[in-house]
mmCIF file of N, CA and C in Angstrom:
data_model
loop_
_atom_site.group_PDB
_atom_site.id
_atom_site.type_symbol
_atom_site.label_atom_id
_atom_site.label_comp_id
_atom_site.label_asym_id
_atom_site.label_seq_id
_atom_site.Cartn_x
_atom_site.Cartn_y
_atom_site.Cartn_z
ATOM 1 N N MET W 1382 245.061 139.808 234.327
ATOM 2 C CA MET W 1382 245.101 141.267 233.903
ATOM 3 C C MET W 1382 243.896 141.432 233.002
ATOM 4 N N PRO W 1383 243.273 142.418 233.076
ATOM 5 C CA PRO W 1383 242.112 142.758 232.224
ATOM 6 C C PRO W 1383 242.460 143.070 230.751
ATOM 7 N N THR W 1384 241.670 142.956 229.723
ATOM 8 C CA THR W 1384 241.776 143.362 228.488
ATOM 9 C C THR W 1384 241.767 144.824 228.216
ATOM 10 N N SER W 1385 242.470 145.399 227.831
ATOM 11 C CA SER W 1385 242.638 146.945 227.427
ATOM 12 C C SER W 1385 241.655 147.206 226.050
ATOM 13 N N ASP W 1386 241.381 148.434 226.042
ATOM 14 C CA ASP W 1386 240.747 148.729 224.671
ATOM 15 C C ASP W 1386 241.836 148.673 223.689
ATOM 16 N N ALA W 1387 243.223 148.904 223.878
ATOM 17 C CA ALA W 1387 244.215 148.645 223.126
ATOM 18 C C ALA W 1387 244.405 147.447 222.459
ATOM 19 N N ASP W 1388 244.193 146.512 223.432
ATOM 20 C CA ASP W 1388 244.164 145.244 223.068
ATOM 21 C C ASP W 1388 243.315 144.831 222.190
ATOM 22 N N ILE W 1389 242.079 145.149 222.300
ATOM 23 C CA ILE W 1389 240.795 144.906 221.585
ATOM 24 C C ILE W 1389 241.182 145.349 220.111
ATOM 25 N N GLU W 1390 241.444 146.794 219.948
ATOM 26 C CA GLU W 1390 241.684 147.348 218.757
ATOM 27 C C GLU W 1390 242.943 146.725 217.939
ATOM 28 N N ARG W 1391 244.009 146.093 218.823
ATOM 29 C CA ARG W 1391 245.152 145.613 217.914
ATOM 30 C C ARG W 1391 244.515 144.216 217.454
ATOM 31 N N VAL W 1392 243.825 143.574 218.334
ATOM 32 C CA VAL W 1392 243.157 142.112 217.592
ATOM 33 C C VAL W 1392 242.384 142.541 216.461
ATOM 34 N N ARG W 1393 241.632 143.432 216.530
ATOM 35 C CA ARG W 1393 240.791 143.876 215.156
ATOM 36 C C ARG W 1393 241.736 144.163 214.100
ATOM 37 N N GLU W 1394 242.715 145.015 214.275
ATOM 38 C CA GLU W 1394 243.654 145.261 213.263
ATOM 39 C C GLU W 1394 244.254 143.994 212.691
ATOM 40 N N LEU W 1395 244.616 143.218 213.518
ATOM 41 C CA LEU W 1395 245.383 141.845 213.086
ATOM 42 C C LEU W 1395 244.387 140.987 212.122
ATOM 43 N N VAL W 1396 243.094 140.871 212.713
ATOM 44 C CA VAL W 1396 242.175 140.228 211.936
ATOM 45 C C VAL W 1396 241.838 140.986 210.521
ATOM 46 N N ALA W 1397 241.613 142.086 210.499
ATOM 47 C CA ALA W 1397 241.610 142.845 209.269
ATOM 48 C C ALA W 1397 242.719 142.974 208.420
ATOM 49 N N SER W 1398 243.878 142.616 208.865
ATOM 50 C CA SER W 1398 245.134 142.400 208.123
ATOM 51 C C SER W 1398 245.402 141.183 207.305
ATOM 52 N N ILE W 1399 244.536 139.922 207.888
ATOM 53 C CA ILE W 1399 244.629 138.867 207.154
ATOM 54 C C ILE W 1399 244.297 138.882 205.704
ATOM 55 N N PRO W 1400 244.952 138.392 204.735
ATOM 56 C CA PRO W 1400 244.485 138.455 203.529
ATOM 57 C C PRO W 1400 243.698 137.308 203.100
ATOM 58 N N SER W 1401 242.912 137.711 201.979
ATOM 59 C CA SER W 1401 241.820 136.718 201.297
ATOM 60 C C SER W 1401 242.876 135.566 200.962
ATOM 61 N N GLY W 1402 242.326 134.416 201.394
ATOM 62 C CA GLY W 1402 243.032 133.057 200.947
ATOM 63 C C GLY W 1402 243.840 132.714 202.132
ATOM 64 N N LYS W 1403 243.912 133.491 203.110
ATOM 65 C CA LYS W 1403 244.871 133.059 204.189
ATOM 66 C C LYS W 1403 244.010 133.095 205.558
ATOM 67 N N VAL W 1404 244.630 132.306 206.591
ATOM 68 C CA VAL W 1404 244.039 132.196 207.733
ATOM 69 C C VAL W 1404 245.090 132.286 208.998
ATOM 70 N N ALA W 1405 244.458 132.669 210.136
ATOM 71 C CA ALA W 1405 245.375 132.608 211.494
ATOM 72 C C ALA W 1405 244.406 132.119 212.386
ATOM 73 N N THR W 1406 245.237 131.547 213.421
ATOM 74 C CA THR W 1406 244.567 130.860 214.512
ATOM 75 C C THR W 1406 244.364 131.902 215.579
ATOM 76 N N TYR W 1407 243.660 131.684 216.575
ATOM 77 C CA TYR W 1407 243.262 132.545 217.778
ATOM 78 C C TYR W 1407 244.658 132.535 218.540
ATOM 79 N N GLY W 1408 245.630 131.501 218.533
ATOM 80 C CA GLY W 1408 246.753 131.486 219.327
ATOM 81 C C GLY W 1408 247.846 132.460 218.550
ATOM 82 N N ASP W 1409 247.643 132.467 217.407
ATOM 83 C CA ASP W 1409 248.565 133.259 216.417
ATOM 84 C C ASP W 1409 248.282 134.682 216.893
ATOM 85 N N ILE W 1410 247.110 135.174 217.042
ATOM 86 C CA ILE W 1410 246.756 136.669 217.047
ATOM 87 C C ILE W 1410 246.972 136.934 218.531
ATOM 88 N N ALA W 1411 246.706 136.057 219.583
ATOM 89 C CA ALA W 1411 247.117 136.234 220.842
ATOM 90 C C ALA W 1411 248.568 136.305 221.153
ATOM 91 N N ALA W 1412 249.209 135.635 220.475
ATOM 92 C CA ALA W 1412 250.684 135.815 220.663
ATOM 93 C C ALA W 1412 251.373 137.142 219.943
ATOM 94 N N ALA W 1413 250.692 137.495 218.853
ATOM 95 C CA ALA W 1413 251.042 138.722 218.175
ATOM 96 C C ALA W 1413 250.860 140.029 219.131
ATOM 97 N N VAL W 1414 249.633 139.941 219.818
ATOM 98 C CA VAL W 1414 249.092 140.911 220.708
ATOM 99 C C VAL W 1414 249.651 140.893 222.090
ATOM 100 N N GLY W 1415 250.233 139.789 222.329
ATOM 101 C CA GLY W 1415 250.790 139.551 223.781
ATOM 102 C C GLY W 1415 249.727 139.301 224.828
ATOM 103 N N LEU W 1416 248.492 138.677 224.341
ATOM 104 C CA LEU W 1416 247.547 138.280 225.317
ATOM 105 C C LEU W 1416 247.998 136.918 225.862
ATOM 106 N N SER W 1417 247.545 136.584 227.046
ATOM 107 C CA SER W 1417 247.864 135.458 227.931
ATOM 108 C C SER W 1417 247.253 134.130 227.311
ATOM 109 N N THR W 1418 246.063 134.291 226.782
ATOM 110 C CA THR W 1418 245.338 133.151 226.179
ATOM 111 C C THR W 1418 244.435 133.436 224.847
ATOM 112 N N PRO W 1419 244.618 132.467 224.115
ATOM 113 C CA PRO W 1419 243.841 132.667 222.788
ATOM 114 C C PRO W 1419 242.206 132.791 223.076
ATOM 115 N N ARG W 1420 241.826 132.250 224.104
ATOM 116 C CA ARG W 1420 240.292 132.554 224.677
ATOM 117 C C ARG W 1420 240.020 134.005 224.632
ATOM 118 N N THR W 1421 240.955 134.872 224.972
ATOM 119 C CA THR W 1421 240.722 136.275 224.757
ATOM 120 C C THR W 1421 240.195 136.893 223.425
ATOM 121 N N VAL W 1422 241.053 136.277 222.556
ATOM 122 C CA VAL W 1422 240.920 136.551 221.025
ATOM 123 C C VAL W 1422 239.287 136.284 220.760
ATOM 124 N N GLY W 1423 239.035 134.878 221.246
ATOM 125 C CA GLY W 1423 237.577 134.556 220.882
ATOM 126 C C GLY W 1423 236.591 135.158 221.360
ATOM 127 N N TRP W 1424 236.686 135.775 222.698
ATOM 128 C CA TRP W 1424 235.956 136.722 223.420
ATOM 129 C C TRP W 1424 235.821 137.866 222.599
ATOM 130 N N ILE W 1425 236.672 138.484 222.210
ATOM 131 C CA ILE W 1425 236.779 139.800 221.279
ATOM 132 C C ILE W 1425 236.133 139.459 220.050
ATOM 133 N N MET W 1426 236.356 138.296 219.288
ATOM 134 C CA MET W 1426 235.751 137.995 218.213
ATOM 135 C C MET W 1426 234.244 137.753 218.184
ATOM 136 N N ARG W 1427 233.850 137.168 219.334
ATOM 137 C CA ARG W 1427 232.572 136.918 219.464
ATOM 138 C C ARG W 1427 231.645 138.227 219.732
ATOM 139 N N THR W 1428 232.372 139.390 220.445
ATOM 140 C CA THR W 1428 231.427 140.319 220.755
ATOM 141 C C THR W 1428 231.809 141.776 219.990
ATOM 142 N N ASP W 1429 232.839 141.532 218.979
ATOM 143 C CA ASP W 1429 233.153 142.969 218.366
ATOM 144 C C ASP W 1429 233.879 142.519 217.002
ATOM 145 N N ALA W 1430 233.308 141.468 216.033
ATOM 146 C CA ALA W 1430 234.000 141.193 214.816
ATOM 147 C C ALA W 1430 232.987 141.230 213.707
ATOM 148 N N ALA W 1431 231.888 141.672 213.765
ATOM 149 C CA ALA W 1431 230.837 141.372 212.647
ATOM 150 C C ALA W 1431 231.382 142.379 211.311
ATOM 151 N N ASP W 1432 232.096 143.291 211.681
ATOM 152 C CA ASP W 1432 232.586 143.932 210.313
ATOM 153 C C ASP W 1432 234.044 143.701 209.986
ATOM 154 N N LEU W 1433 234.594 142.543 210.526
ATOM 155 C CA LEU W 1433 235.887 141.895 210.155
ATOM 156 C C LEU W 1433 235.915 140.586 209.434
ATOM 157 N N PRO W 1434 236.939 140.076 208.639
ATOM 158 C CA PRO W 1434 236.765 138.918 208.130
ATOM 159 C C PRO W 1434 237.118 137.747 209.224
ATOM 160 N N TRP W 1435 235.927 137.550 209.844
ATOM 161 C CA TRP W 1435 235.870 136.681 211.212
ATOM 162 C C TRP W 1435 236.224 135.259 210.607
ATOM 163 N N HIS W 1436 235.906 134.710 209.312
ATOM 164 C CA HIS W 1436 235.951 133.588 208.975
ATOM 165 C C HIS W 1436 237.481 132.951 208.666
ATOM 166 N N ARG W 1437 238.420 134.081 208.716
ATOM 167 C CA ARG W 1437 239.702 133.735 208.435
ATOM 168 C C ARG W 1437 240.430 133.426 209.666
ATOM 169 N N VAL W 1438 239.880 133.324 210.966
ATOM 170 C CA VAL W 1438 240.303 132.870 212.340
ATOM 171 C C VAL W 1438 239.711 131.667 212.599
ATOM 172 N N LEU W 1439 240.597 130.598 212.973
ATOM 173 C CA LEU W 1439 240.270 129.412 213.313
ATOM 174 C C LEU W 1439 241.004 128.769 214.587
ATOM 175 N N GLY W 1440 240.687 127.567 215.125
ATOM 176 C CA GLY W 1440 241.323 127.002 216.249
ATOM 177 C C GLY W 1440 242.571 126.403 215.763
ATOM 178 N N ALA W 1441 243.468 126.166 216.792
ATOM 179 C CA ALA W 1441 244.954 125.884 216.455
ATOM 180 C C ALA W 1441 244.707 124.404 215.475
ATOM 181 N N GLY W 1442 243.870 123.558 215.424
ATOM 182 C CA GLY W 1442 243.790 122.393 214.766
ATOM 183 C C GLY W 1442 243.305 122.756 213.246
ATOM 184 N N GLY W 1443 243.000 123.943 212.924
ATOM 185 C CA GLY W 1443 242.505 124.199 211.668
ATOM 186 C C GLY W 1443 241.065 123.955 211.310
ATOM 187 N N LYS W 1444 240.450 123.828 212.524
ATOM 188 C CA LYS W 1444 238.864 123.417 212.445
ATOM 189 C C LYS W 1444 238.186 124.751 212.908
ATOM 190 N N PRO W 1445 236.876 124.862 212.122
ATOM 191 C CA PRO W 1445 236.137 125.927 212.704
ATOM 192 C C PRO W 1445 235.310 125.536 213.654
ATOM 193 N N ALA W 1446 234.581 126.360 214.631
ATOM 194 C CA ALA W 1446 233.856 126.235 215.627
ATOM 195 C C ALA W 1446 232.763 125.299 214.924
ATOM 196 N N ALA W 1447 232.169 124.505 215.817
ATOM 197 C CA ALA W 1447 231.095 123.542 215.410
ATOM 198 C C ALA W 1447 230.046 124.303 214.684
ATOM 199 N N HIS W 1448 229.285 125.410 215.374
ATOM 200 C CA HIS W 1448 228.143 126.158 215.071
ATOM 201 C C HIS W 1448 228.387 126.938 213.754
ATOM 202 N N LEU W 1449 229.786 127.060 213.298
ATOM 203 C CA LEU W 1449 229.992 127.840 212.244
ATOM 204 C C LEU W 1449 230.571 127.068 211.096
ATOM 205 N N THR W 1450 230.801 125.807 211.095
ATOM 206 C CA THR W 1450 231.703 124.915 210.004
ATOM 207 C C THR W 1450 231.152 125.276 208.734
ATOM 208 N N ASP W 1451 229.688 124.854 208.569
ATOM 209 C CA ASP W 1451 229.499 124.982 207.140
ATOM 210 C C ASP W 1451 229.671 126.466 206.485
ATOM 211 N N ARG W 1452 229.364 127.493 207.083
ATOM 212 C CA ARG W 1452 229.380 128.870 206.722
ATOM 213 C C ARG W 1452 230.808 129.276 206.483
ATOM 214 N N GLN W 1453 231.490 128.840 207.575
ATOM 215 C CA GLN W 1453 233.148 129.412 207.555
ATOM 216 C C GLN W 1453 233.573 128.574 206.403
ATOM 217 N N LEU W 1454 233.609 127.198 206.262
ATOM 218 C CA LEU W 1454 234.375 126.644 205.354
ATOM 219 C C LEU W 1454 233.849 126.925 203.833
ATOM 220 N N ARG W 1455 232.530 127.186 203.741
ATOM 221 C CA ARG W 1455 232.350 127.835 202.458
ATOM 222 C C ARG W 1455 232.817 129.066 202.060
ATOM 223 N N LEU W 1456 232.826 130.038 203.175
ATOM 224 C CA LEU W 1456 233.569 131.355 202.883
ATOM 225 C C LEU W 1456 235.157 131.124 202.500
ATOM 226 N N LEU W 1457 235.665 130.254 203.174
ATOM 227 C CA LEU W 1457 237.123 130.087 202.947
ATOM 228 C C LEU W 1457 237.395 129.340 201.766
ATOM 229 N N ALA W 1458 236.638 128.360 201.532
ATOM 230 C CA ALA W 1458 236.757 127.627 200.067
ATOM 231 C C ALA W 1458 236.719 128.842 198.835
ATOM 232 N N ALA W 1459 235.678 129.607 199.056
ATOM 233 C CA ALA W 1459 235.394 130.606 197.876
ATOM 234 C C ALA W 1459 236.628 131.419 197.705
ATOM 235 N N GLU W 1460 237.529 131.512 198.858
ATOM 236 C CA GLU W 1460 239.036 132.310 198.689
ATOM 237 C C GLU W 1460 239.903 131.612 198.196
ATOM 238 N N GLY W 1461 239.735 130.222 198.062
ATOM 239 C CA GLY W 1461 240.801 129.352 197.549
ATOM 240 C C GLY W 1461 241.735 128.796 198.825
ATOM 241 N N VAL W 1462 241.181 128.812 200.024
ATOM 242 C CA VAL W 1462 241.766 128.329 201.108
ATOM 243 C C VAL W 1462 241.732 126.609 201.007
ATOM 244 N N PRO W 1463 242.942 125.989 201.012
ATOM 245 C CA PRO W 1463 242.863 124.533 200.932
ATOM 246 C C PRO W 1463 242.207 123.903 202.054
ATOM 247 N N ILE W 1464 241.240 123.122 201.935
ATOM 248 C CA ILE W 1464 240.524 122.438 202.980
ATOM 249 C C ILE W 1464 240.399 120.814 202.775
ATOM 250 N N ARG W 1465 240.763 119.982 203.646
ATOM 251 C CA ARG W 1465 240.889 118.695 203.751
ATOM 252 C C ARG W 1465 240.161 118.015 204.814
ATOM 253 N N GLU W 1466 239.231 117.282 204.506
ATOM 254 C CA GLU W 1466 238.438 116.592 205.380
ATOM 255 C C GLU W 1466 237.847 117.557 206.591
ATOM 256 N N GLY W 1467 237.306 118.489 206.257
ATOM 257 C CA GLY W 1467 236.594 119.577 207.051
ATOM 258 C C GLY W 1467 237.605 120.531 207.925
ATOM 259 N N ARG W 1468 238.810 120.329 207.502
ATOM 260 C CA ARG W 1468 239.667 121.364 208.176
ATOM 261 C C ARG W 1468 240.578 122.181 207.319
ATOM 262 N N VAL W 1469 241.085 123.318 207.530
ATOM 263 C CA VAL W 1469 241.840 124.025 206.775
ATOM 264 C C VAL W 1469 243.593 123.548 206.841
ATOM 265 N N ASP W 1470 243.998 123.416 205.983
ATOM 266 C CA ASP W 1470 245.482 122.865 205.794
ATOM 267 C C ASP W 1470 246.404 124.214 206.280
ATOM 268 N N LEU W 1471 246.645 124.162 207.476
ATOM 269 C CA LEU W 1471 247.322 125.394 208.104
ATOM 270 C C LEU W 1471 248.871 125.435 207.591
ATOM 271 N N ARG W 1472 249.408 124.445 207.071
ATOM 272 C CA ARG W 1472 250.771 124.594 206.551
ATOM 273 C C ARG W 1472 250.803 125.324 205.274
ATOM 274 N N GLU W 1473 249.665 125.348 204.532
ATOM 275 C CA GLU W 1473 249.616 126.092 203.326
ATOM 276 C C GLU W 1473 248.741 127.290 203.352
ATOM 277 N N ALA W 1474 247.941 127.646 204.347
ATOM 278 C CA ALA W 1474 247.025 128.610 204.236
ATOM 279 C C ALA W 1474 247.255 129.748 205.599
ATOM 280 N N ARG W 1475 248.089 129.376 206.415
ATOM 281 C CA ARG W 1475 248.357 130.171 207.646
ATOM 282 C C ARG W 1475 249.042 131.425 207.307
ATOM 283 N N PHE W 1476 248.489 132.547 207.817
ATOM 284 C CA PHE W 1476 249.167 133.739 207.410
ATOM 285 C C PHE W 1476 250.090 133.890 208.821
ATOM 286 N N ARG W 1477 251.434 134.541 208.344
ATOM 287 C CA ARG W 1477 252.341 134.894 209.430
ATOM 288 C C ARG W 1477 252.264 136.504 209.687
ATOM 289 N N PHE W 1478 251.868 136.646 210.844
ATOM 290 C CA PHE W 1478 252.242 138.295 211.105
ATOM 291 C C PHE W 1478 253.544 138.435 211.427
ATOM 292 N N PRO W 1479 253.958 139.697 210.998
ATOM 293 C CA PRO W 1479 255.133 140.061 211.066
ATOM 294 C C PRO W 1479 255.555 140.240 212.714
ATOM 295 N N GLU W 1480 254.933 140.268 213.530
ATOM 296 C CA GLU W 1480 255.179 140.301 214.977
ATOM 297 C C GLU W 1480 255.623 138.957 215.385
ATOM 298 N N LEU W 1481 255.287 137.686 214.631
ATOM 299 C CA LEU W 1481 255.891 136.491 215.373
ATOM 300 C C LEU W 1481 256.823 135.775 214.329
ATOM 301 N N PRO W 1482 257.995 135.120 214.918
ATOM 302 C CA PRO W 1482 258.789 134.485 214.260
ATOM 303 C C PRO W 1482 258.147 133.066 213.399
ATOM 304 N N ASP W 1483 258.898 132.959 212.260
ATOM 305 C CA ASP W 1483 258.396 131.935 211.581
ATOM 306 C C ASP W 1483 258.658 130.587 212.502
ATOM 307 N N PRO W 1484 257.729 129.578 212.212
ATOM 308 C CA PRO W 1484 257.624 128.334 212.891
ATOM 309 C C PRO W 1484 258.980 127.551 212.456
ATOM 310 N N PRO W 1485 259.396 126.599 213.377
ATOM 311 C CA PRO W 1485 260.588 125.824 212.949
ATOM 312 C C PRO W 1485 260.037 124.844 211.789
ATOM 313 N N ARG W 1486 261.284 124.602 210.780
ATOM 314 C CA ARG W 1486 260.926 123.690 209.833
ATOM 315 C C ARG W 1486 260.966 122.221 210.204
ATOM 316 N N ARG W 1487 260.206 121.333 209.587
ATOM 317 C CA ARG W 1487 260.334 120.154 209.943
ATOM 318 C C ARG W 1487 260.650 119.239 208.800
#
């Protein structure tokens, strides 16, 4: 199923809604929008996110993309995002979109 303009705008809205000091994963955003894969969010971010807080979106393991690591971690650290050994502590920093249920407690 092709990505619609509405899907693209919804991804943009969700990225814009991530508050300073918080992060979301590509998968979180895909699930909130109802996209079949986080890769679609990555594609949208690559093509249409220059005016968004792109640095607040990470892979599922909390690591930035290799080509963005230094810049992204520097921006996140400036916002007070907890970073340990080159990755964001998702347990502390993950933003929960209202569209998604809370994760199970361990």
